[in-house]
PDB file of C-alpha atoms in Angstrom:
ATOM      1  CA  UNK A   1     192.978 -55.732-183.488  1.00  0.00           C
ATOM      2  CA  UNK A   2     189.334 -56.125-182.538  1.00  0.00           C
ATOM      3  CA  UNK A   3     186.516 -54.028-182.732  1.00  0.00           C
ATOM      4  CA  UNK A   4     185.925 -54.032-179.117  1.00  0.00           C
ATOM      5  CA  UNK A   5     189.785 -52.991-178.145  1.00  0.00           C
ATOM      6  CA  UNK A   6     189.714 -50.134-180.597  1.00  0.00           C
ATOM      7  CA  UNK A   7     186.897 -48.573-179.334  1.00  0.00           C
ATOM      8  CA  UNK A   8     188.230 -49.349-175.820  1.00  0.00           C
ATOM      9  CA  UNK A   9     191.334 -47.935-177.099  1.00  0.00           C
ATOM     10  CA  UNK A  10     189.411 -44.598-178.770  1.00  0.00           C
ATOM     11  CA  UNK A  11     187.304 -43.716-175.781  1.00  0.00           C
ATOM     12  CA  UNK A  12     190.450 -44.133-173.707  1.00  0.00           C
ATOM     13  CA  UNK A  13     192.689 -41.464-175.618  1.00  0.00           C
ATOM     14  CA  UNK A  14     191.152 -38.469-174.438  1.00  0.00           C
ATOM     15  CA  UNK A  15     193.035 -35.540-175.568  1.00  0.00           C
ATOM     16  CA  UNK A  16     194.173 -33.174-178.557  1.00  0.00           C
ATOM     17  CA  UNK A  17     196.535 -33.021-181.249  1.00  0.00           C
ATOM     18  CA  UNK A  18     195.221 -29.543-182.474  1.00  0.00           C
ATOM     19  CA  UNK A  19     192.878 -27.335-183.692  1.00  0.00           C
ATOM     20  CA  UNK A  20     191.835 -27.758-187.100  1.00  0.00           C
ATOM     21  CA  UNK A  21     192.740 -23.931-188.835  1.00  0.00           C
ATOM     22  CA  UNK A  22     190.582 -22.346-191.459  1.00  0.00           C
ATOM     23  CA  UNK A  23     190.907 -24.713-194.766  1.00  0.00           C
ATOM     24  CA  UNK A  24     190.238 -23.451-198.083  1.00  0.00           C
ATOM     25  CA  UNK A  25     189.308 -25.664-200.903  1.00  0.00           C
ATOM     26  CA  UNK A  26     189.998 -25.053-204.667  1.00  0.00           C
ATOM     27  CA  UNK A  27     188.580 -27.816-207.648  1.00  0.00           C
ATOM     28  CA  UNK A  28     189.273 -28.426-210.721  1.00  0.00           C
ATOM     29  CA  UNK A  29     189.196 -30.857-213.444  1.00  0.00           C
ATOM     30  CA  UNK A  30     192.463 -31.732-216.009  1.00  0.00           C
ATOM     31  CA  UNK A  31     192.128 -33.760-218.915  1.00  0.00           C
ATOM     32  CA  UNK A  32     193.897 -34.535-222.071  1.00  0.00           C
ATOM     33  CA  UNK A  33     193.177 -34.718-226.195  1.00  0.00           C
ATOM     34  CA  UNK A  34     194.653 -37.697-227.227  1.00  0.00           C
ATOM     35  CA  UNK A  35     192.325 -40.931-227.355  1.00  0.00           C
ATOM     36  CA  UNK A  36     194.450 -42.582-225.301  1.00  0.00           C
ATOM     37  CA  UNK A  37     193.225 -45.138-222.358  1.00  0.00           C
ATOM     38  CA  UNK A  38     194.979 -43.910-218.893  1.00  0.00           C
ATOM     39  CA  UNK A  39     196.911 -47.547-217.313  1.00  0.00           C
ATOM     40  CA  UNK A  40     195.107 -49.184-214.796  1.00  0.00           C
ATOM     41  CA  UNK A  41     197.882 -48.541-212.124  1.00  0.00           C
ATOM     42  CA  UNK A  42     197.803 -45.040-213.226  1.00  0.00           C
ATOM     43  CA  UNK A  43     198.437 -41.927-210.110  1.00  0.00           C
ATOM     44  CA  UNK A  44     196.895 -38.651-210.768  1.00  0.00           C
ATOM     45  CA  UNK A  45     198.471 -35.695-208.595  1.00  0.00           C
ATOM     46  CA  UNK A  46     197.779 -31.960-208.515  1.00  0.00           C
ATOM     47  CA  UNK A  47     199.750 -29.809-205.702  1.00  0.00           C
ATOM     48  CA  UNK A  48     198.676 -26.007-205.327  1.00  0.00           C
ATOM     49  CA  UNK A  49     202.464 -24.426-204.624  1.00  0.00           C
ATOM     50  CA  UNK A  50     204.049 -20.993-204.759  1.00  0.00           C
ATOM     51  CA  UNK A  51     205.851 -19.479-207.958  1.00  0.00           C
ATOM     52  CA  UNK A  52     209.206 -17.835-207.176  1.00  0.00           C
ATOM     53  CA  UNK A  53     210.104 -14.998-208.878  1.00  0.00           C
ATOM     54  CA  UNK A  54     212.331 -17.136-211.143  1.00  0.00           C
ATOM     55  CA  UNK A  55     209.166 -18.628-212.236  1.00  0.00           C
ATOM     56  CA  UNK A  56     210.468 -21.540-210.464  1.00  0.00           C
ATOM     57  CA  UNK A  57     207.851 -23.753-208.059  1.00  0.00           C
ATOM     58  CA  UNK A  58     207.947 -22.734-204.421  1.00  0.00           C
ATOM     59  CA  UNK A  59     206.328 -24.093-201.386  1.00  0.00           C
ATOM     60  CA  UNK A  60     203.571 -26.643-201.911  1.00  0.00           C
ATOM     61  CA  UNK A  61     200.458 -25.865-200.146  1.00  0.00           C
ATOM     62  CA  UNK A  62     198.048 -28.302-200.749  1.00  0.00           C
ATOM     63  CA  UNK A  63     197.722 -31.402-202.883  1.00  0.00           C
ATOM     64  CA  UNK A  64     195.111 -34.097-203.927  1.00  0.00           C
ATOM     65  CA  UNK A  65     195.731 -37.906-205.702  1.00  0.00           C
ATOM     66  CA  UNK A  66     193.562 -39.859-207.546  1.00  0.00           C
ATOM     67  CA  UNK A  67     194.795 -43.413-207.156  1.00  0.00           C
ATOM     68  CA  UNK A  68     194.159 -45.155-209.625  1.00  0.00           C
ATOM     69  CA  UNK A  69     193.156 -42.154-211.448  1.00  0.00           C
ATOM     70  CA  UNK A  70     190.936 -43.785-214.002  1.00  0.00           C
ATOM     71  CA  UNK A  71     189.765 -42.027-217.287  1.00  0.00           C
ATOM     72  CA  UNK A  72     190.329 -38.529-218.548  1.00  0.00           C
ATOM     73  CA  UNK A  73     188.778 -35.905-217.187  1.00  0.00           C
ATOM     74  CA  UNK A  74     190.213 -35.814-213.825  1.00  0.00           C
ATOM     75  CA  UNK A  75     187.937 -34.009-211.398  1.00  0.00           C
ATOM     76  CA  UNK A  76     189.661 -32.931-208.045  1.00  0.00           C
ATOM     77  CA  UNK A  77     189.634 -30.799-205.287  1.00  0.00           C
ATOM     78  CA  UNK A  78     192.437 -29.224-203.442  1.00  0.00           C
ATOM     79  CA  UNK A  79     192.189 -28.714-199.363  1.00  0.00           C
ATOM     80  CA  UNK A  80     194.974 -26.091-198.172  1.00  0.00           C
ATOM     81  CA  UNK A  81     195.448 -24.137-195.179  1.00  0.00           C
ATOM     82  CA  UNK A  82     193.805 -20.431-195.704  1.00  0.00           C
ATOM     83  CA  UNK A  83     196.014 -18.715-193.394  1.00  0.00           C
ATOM     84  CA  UNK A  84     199.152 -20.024-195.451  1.00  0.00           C
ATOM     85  CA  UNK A  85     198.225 -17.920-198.484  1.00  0.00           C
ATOM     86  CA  UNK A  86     200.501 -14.935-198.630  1.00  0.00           C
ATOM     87  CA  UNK A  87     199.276 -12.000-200.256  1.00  0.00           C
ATOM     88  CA  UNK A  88     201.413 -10.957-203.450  1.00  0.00           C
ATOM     89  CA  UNK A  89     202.415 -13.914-204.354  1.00  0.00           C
ATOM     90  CA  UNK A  90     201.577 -16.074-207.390  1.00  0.00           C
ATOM     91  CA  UNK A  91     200.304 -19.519-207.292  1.00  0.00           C
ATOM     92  CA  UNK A  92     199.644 -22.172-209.576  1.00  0.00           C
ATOM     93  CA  UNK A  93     198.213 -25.916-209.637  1.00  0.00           C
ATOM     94  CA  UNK A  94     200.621 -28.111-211.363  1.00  0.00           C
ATOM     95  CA  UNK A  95     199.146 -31.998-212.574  1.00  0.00           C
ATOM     96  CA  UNK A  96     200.620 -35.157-213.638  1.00  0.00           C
ATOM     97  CA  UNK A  97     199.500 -38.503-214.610  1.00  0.00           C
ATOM     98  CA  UNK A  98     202.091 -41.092-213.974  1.00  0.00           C
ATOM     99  CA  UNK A  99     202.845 -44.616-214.707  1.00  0.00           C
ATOM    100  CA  UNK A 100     205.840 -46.185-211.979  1.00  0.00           C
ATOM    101  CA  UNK A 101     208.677 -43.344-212.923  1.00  0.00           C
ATOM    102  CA  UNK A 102     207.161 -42.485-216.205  1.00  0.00           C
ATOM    103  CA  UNK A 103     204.971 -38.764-217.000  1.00  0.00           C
ATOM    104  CA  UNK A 104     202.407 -39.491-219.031  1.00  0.00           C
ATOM    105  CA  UNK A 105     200.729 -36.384-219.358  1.00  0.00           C
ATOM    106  CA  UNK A 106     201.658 -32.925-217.618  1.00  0.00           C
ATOM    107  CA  UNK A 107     199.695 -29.446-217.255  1.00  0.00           C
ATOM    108  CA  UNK A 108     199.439 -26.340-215.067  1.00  0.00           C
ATOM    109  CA  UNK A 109     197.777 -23.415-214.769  1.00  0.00           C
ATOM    110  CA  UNK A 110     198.113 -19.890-212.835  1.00  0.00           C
ATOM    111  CA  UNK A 111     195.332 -19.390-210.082  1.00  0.00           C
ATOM    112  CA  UNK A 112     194.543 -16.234-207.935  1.00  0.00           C
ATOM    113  CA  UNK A 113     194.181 -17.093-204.172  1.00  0.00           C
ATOM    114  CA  UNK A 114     191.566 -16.775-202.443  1.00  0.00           C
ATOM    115  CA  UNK A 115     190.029 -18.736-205.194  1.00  0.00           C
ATOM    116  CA  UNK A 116     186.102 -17.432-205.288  1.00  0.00           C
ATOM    117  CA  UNK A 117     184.875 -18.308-208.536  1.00  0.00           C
ATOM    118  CA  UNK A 118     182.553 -21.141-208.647  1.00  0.00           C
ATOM    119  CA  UNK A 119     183.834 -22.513-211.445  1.00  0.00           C
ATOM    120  CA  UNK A 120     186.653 -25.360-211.558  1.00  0.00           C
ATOM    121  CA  UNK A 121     190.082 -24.482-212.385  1.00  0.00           C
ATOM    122  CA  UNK A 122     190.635 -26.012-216.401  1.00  0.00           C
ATOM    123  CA  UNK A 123     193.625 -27.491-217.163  1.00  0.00           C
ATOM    124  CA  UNK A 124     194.704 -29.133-220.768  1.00  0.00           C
ATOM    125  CA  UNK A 125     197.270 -31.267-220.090  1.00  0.00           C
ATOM    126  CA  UNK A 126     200.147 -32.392-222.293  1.00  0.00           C
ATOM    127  CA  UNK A 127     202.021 -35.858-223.097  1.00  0.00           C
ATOM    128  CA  UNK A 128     205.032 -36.334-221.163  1.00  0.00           C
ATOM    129  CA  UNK A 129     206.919 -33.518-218.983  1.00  0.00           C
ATOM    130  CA  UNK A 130     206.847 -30.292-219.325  1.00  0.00           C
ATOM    131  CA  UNK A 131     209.433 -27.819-218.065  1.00  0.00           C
ATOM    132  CA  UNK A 132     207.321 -25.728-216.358  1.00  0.00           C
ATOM    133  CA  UNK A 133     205.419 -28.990-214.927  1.00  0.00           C
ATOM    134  CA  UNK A 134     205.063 -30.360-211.621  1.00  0.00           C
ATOM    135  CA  UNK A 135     207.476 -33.180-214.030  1.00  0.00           C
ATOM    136  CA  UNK A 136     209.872 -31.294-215.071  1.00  0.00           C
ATOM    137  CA  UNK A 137     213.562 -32.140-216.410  1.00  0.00           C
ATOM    138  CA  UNK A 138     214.860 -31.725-213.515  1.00  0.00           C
ATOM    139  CA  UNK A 139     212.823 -34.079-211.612  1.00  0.00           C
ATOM    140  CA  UNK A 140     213.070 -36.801-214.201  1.00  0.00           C
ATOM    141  CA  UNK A 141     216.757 -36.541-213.753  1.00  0.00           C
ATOM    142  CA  UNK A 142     216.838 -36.964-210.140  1.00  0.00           C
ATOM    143  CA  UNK A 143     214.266 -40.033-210.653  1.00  0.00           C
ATOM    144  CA  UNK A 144     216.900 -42.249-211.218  1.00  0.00           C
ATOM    145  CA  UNK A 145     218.802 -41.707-207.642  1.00  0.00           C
ATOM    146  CA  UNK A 146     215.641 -41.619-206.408  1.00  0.00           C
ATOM    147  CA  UNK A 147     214.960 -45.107-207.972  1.00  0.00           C
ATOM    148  CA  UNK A 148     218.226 -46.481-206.342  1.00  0.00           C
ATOM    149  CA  UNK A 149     217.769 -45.161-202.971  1.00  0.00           C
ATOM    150  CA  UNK A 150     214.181 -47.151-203.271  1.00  0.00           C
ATOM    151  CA  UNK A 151     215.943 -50.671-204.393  1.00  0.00           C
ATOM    152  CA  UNK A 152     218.566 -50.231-201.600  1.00  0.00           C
ATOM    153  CA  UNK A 153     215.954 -49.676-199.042  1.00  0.00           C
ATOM    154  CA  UNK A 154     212.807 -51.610-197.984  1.00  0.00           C
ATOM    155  CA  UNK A 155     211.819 -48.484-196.605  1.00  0.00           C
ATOM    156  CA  UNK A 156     211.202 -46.561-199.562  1.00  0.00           C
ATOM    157  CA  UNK A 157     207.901 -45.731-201.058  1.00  0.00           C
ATOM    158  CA  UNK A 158     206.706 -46.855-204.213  1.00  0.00           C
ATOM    159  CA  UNK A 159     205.650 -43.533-205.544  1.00  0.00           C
ATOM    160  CA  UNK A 160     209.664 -42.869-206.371  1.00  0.00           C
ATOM    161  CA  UNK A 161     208.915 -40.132-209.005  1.00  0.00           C
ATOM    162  CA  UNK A 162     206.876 -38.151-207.009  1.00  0.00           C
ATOM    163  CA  UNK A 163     209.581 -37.929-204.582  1.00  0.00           C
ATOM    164  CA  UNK A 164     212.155 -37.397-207.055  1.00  0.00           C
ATOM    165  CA  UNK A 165     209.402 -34.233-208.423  1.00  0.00           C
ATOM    166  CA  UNK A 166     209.422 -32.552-204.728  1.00  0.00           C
ATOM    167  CA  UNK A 167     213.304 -33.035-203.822  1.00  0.00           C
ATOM    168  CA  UNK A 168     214.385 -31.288-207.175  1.00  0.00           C
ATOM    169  CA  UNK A 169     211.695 -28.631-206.139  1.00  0.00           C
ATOM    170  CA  UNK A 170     212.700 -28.016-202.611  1.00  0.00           C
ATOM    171  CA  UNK A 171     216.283 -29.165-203.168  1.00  0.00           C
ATOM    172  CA  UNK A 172     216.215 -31.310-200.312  1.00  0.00           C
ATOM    173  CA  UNK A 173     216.364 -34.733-200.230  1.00  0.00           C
ATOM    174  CA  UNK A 174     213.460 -37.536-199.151  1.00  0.00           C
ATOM    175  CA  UNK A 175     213.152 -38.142-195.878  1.00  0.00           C
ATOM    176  CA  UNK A 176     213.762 -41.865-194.153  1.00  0.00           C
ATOM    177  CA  UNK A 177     210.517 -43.906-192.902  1.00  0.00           C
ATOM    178  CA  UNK A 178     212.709 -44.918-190.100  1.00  0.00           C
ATOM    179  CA  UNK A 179     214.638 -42.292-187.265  1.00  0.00           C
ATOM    180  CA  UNK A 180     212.222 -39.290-188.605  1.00  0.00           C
ATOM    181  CA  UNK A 181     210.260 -37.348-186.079  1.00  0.00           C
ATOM    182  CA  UNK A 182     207.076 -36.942-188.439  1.00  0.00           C
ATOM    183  CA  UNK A 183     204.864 -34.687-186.974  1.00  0.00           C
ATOM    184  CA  UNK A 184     201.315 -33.802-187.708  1.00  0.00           C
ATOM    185  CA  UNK A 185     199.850 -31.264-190.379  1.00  0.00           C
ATOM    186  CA  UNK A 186     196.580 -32.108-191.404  1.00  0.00           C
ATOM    187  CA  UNK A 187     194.333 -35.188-191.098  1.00  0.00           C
ATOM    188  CA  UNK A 188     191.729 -35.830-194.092  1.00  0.00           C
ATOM    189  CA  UNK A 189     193.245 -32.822-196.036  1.00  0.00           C
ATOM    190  CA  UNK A 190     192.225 -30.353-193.166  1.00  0.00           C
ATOM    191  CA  UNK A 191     195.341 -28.498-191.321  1.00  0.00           C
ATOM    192  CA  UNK A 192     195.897 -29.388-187.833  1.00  0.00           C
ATOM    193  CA  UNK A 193     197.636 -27.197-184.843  1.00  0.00           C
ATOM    194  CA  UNK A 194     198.744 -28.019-180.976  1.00  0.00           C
ATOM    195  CA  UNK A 195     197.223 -26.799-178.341  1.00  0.00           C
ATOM    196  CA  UNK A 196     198.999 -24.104-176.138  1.00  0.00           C
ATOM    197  CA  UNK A 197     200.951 -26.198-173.466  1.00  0.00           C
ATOM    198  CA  UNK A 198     200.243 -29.463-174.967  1.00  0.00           C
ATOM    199  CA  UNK A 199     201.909 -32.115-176.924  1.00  0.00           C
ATOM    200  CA  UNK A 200     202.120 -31.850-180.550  1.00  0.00           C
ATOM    201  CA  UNK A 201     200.679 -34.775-182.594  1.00  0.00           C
ATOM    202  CA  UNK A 202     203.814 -36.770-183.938  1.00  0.00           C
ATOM    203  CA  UNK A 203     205.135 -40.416-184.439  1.00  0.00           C
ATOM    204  CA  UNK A 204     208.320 -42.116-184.762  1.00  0.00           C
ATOM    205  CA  UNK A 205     208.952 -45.481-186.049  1.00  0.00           C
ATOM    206  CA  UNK A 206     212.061 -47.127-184.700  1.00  0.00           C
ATOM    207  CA  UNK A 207     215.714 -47.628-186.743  1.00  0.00           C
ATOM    208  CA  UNK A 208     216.247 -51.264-184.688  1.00  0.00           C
ATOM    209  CA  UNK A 209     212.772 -52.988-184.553  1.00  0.00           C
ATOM    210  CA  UNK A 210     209.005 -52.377-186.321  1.00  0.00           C
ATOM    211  CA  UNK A 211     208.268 -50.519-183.417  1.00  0.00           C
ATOM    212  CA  UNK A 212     206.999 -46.785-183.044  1.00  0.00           C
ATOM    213  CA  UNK A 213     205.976 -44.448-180.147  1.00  0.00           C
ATOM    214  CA  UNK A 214     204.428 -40.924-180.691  1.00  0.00           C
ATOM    215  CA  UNK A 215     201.916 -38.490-179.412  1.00  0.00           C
ATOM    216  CA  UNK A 216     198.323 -37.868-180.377  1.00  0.00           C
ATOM    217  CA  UNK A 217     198.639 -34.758-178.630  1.00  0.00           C
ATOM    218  CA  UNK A 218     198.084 -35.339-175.258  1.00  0.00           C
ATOM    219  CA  UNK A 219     198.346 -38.488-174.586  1.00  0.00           C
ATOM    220  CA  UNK A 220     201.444 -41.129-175.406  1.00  0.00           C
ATOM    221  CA  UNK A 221     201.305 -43.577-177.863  1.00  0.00           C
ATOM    222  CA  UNK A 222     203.157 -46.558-178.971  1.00  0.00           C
ATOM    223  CA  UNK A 223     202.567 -49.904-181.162  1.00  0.00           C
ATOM    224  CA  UNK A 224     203.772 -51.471-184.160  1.00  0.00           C
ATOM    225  CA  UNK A 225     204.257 -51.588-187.823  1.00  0.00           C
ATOM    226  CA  UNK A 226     204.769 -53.726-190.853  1.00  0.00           C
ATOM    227  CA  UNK A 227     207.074 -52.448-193.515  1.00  0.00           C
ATOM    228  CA  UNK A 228     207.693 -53.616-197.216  1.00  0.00           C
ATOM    229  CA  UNK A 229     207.960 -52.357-200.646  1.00  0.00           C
ATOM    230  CA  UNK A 230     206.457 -49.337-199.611  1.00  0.00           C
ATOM    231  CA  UNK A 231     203.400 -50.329-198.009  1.00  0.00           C
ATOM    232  CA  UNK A 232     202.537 -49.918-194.161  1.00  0.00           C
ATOM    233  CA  UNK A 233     200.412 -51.258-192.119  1.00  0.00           C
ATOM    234  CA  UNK A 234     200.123 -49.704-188.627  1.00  0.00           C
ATOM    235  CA  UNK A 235     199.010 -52.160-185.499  1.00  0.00           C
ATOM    236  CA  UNK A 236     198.366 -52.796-182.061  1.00  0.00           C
ATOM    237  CA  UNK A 237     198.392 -49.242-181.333  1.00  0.00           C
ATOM    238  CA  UNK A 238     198.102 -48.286-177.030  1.00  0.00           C
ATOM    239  CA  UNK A 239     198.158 -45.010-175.182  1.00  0.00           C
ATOM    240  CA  UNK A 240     198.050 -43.157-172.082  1.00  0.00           C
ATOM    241  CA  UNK A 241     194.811 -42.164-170.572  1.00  0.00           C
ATOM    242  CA  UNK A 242     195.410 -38.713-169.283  1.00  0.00           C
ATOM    243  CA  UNK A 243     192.532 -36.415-170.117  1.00  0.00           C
ATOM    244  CA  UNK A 244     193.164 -33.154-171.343  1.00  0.00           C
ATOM    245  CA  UNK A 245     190.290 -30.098-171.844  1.00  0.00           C
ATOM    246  CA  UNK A 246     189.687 -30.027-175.524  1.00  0.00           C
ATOM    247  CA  UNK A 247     190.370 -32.030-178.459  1.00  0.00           C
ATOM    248  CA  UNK A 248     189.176 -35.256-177.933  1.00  0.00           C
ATOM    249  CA  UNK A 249     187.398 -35.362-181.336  1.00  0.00           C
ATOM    250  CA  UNK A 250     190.931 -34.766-183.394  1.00  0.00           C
ATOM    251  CA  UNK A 251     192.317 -37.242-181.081  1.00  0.00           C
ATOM    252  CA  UNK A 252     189.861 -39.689-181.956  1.00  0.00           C
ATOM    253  CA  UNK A 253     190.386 -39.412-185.429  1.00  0.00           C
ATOM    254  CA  UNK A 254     193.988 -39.328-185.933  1.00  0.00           C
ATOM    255  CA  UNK A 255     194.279 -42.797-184.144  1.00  0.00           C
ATOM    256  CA  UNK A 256     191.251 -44.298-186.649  1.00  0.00           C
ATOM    257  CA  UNK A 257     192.935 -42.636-189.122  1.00  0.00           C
ATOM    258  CA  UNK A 258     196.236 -45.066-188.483  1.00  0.00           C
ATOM    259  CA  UNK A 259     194.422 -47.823-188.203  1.00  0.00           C
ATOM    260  CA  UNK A 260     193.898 -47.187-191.951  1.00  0.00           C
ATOM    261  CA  UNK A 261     197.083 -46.923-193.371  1.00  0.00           C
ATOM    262  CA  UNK A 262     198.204 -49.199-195.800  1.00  0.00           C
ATOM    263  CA  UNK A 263     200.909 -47.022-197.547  1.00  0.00           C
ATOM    264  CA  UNK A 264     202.892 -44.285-197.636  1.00  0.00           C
ATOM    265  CA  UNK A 265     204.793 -42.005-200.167  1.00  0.00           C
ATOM    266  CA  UNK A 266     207.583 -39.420-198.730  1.00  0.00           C
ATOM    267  CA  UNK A 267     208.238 -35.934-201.104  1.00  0.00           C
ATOM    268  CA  UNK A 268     211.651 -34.141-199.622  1.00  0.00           C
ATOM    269  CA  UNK A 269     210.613 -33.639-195.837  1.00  0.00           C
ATOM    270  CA  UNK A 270     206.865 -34.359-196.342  1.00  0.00           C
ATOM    271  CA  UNK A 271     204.772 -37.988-195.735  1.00  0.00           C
ATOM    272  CA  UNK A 272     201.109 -38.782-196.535  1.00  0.00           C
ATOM    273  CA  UNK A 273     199.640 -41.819-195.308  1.00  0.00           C
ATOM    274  CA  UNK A 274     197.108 -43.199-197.312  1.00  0.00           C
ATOM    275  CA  UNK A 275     194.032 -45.846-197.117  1.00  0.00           C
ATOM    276  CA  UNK A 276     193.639 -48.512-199.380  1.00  0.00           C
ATOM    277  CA  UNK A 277     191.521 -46.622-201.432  1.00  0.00           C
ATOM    278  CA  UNK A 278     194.148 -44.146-202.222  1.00  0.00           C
ATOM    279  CA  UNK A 279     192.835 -41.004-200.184  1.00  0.00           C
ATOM    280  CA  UNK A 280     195.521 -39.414-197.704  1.00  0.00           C
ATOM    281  CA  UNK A 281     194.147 -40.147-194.693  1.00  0.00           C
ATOM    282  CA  UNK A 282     197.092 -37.462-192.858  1.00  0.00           C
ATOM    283  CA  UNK A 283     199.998 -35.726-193.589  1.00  0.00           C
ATOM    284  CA  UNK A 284     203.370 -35.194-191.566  1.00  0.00           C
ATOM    285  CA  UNK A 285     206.025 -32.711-191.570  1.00  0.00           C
ATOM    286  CA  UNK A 286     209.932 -34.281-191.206  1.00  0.00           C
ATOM    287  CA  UNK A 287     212.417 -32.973-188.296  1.00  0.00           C
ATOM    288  CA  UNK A 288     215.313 -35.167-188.852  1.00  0.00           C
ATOM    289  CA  UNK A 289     216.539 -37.188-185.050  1.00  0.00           C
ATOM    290  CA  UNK A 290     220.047 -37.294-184.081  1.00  0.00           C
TER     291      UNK A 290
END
């Protein structure tokens, strides 16, 4: 796709897929003791979530990746929705460095939300998987199905044992690529809402052909998409031209953010789409189609 068509194509869809809500950020940094080198293909991941009252993880409310993750420390930063705090609740940020299905090194640590101090969140991690980890046991026991439902499909994403870590979390298991409304949640880590009386931001990519069709809020879209071994390349992207009162700028960048995409990774009903640099460029929300 040209440079010249895109913008044609970016000027032409003139409409909203949502407000962006109050975000929140929380950093931090994680390292380990031991004096040993981090793998080249290495994936650092830390998810903010809920803690049950079992002590068990709950709802995941933001997450950041480092990918590759390079060299102890790991500095991050965290964007989550403010409004999804709820108050009395505990939270926690959970990290893992991780090697194809293999923990390296594990750590978490409680946090208090809204987080105001100015200083990053510490976190010592330890080698392998801990229970109380965002790898835990039960995780690296579901990694194996998870492993065979990636070999039996070329649909499936290559980050296997973070899927495995967020279906034994949420109990539910990964969502397909294929037949799966995905709708929109937040593009570049900030949360996105529809408009009242307008489309909400969503694609679908075909069962029979590398085909999809969606929304980008207001108008229609449709276009292609290469699929293999878990990468994805999104192309030839077209749309409606019906112009709608606000949200052109979200609009705007949800389609450059597609344009981006050159692989995915699924966690029990949620996607991110990421660049080839690694960054989640957006993140989706599953409703299963009949």
């Amino acid at each position: 796709m040209n440079q010249a068509f895109v913008r044609t194509l970016l000027l032409a869809m003139t409409c909203v897929v949502g407000a962006t809500a109050a975000a929140a950020s929380l950093q931090g940094t994680a390292m380990y003791r031991e004096r040993i080198a981090a793998p080249a293909d290495a994936i650092f991941e830390a998810r903010l979530q809920q803690v049950l009252a079992d002590g068990t993880p709950g709802q995941v409310v933001g997450r950041a990746a480092l990918n590759p993750a390079g060299q102890t420390p790991f500095r991050f930063e965290i964007v989550y929705d403010d409004s999804a705090v709820k108050p009395g609740l505990h939270y926690r940020v959970s990290t893992v460095l991780m090697r194809q299905d293999q923990a390296l090194f594990t750590g978490i640590a409680p946090v208090t939300l809204p987080h105001t101090e100015s200083k990053p969140v510490m976190i010592m991690m330890q080698k392998g998987a801990q229970p109380a980890a965002i790898a835990s046991s039960a995780s690296t026991a579901s990694s194996s199905s998870s492993s065979a439902s990636s070999s039996a499909s070329p649909d499936a994403p290559p980050s296997a044992s973070a899927s495995a870590t967020d279906s034994a979390s949420t109990g539910k298991p990964d969502s397909p690529l294929r037949n799966t409304y995905w709708k929109l949640v937040t593009l570049h880590g900030k949360p996105v809402q529809a408009h009242d009386q307008q489309r909400e931001a969503h694609i679908v990519f075909s069962s029979n052909d590398n085909r999809l069709s969606g929304s980008s809020g207001c108008n229609r879209m449709m276009g292609g998409f290469e699929n293999k071994n878990g990468q994805l390349k999104i192309k030839d992207v077209a749309g409606t031209m019906m112009a709608c009162p606000q949200g052109m700028e979200v609009e705007t960048q949800f389609v450059k953010a597609l344009l981006t995409v050159t692989r995915y990774n699924i966690s029990g009903e949620h996607m991110d789409m990421l660049d080839a640099n690694g960054n989640i460029v957006a993140g989706f929300e599953a409703v299963a189609l009949q």
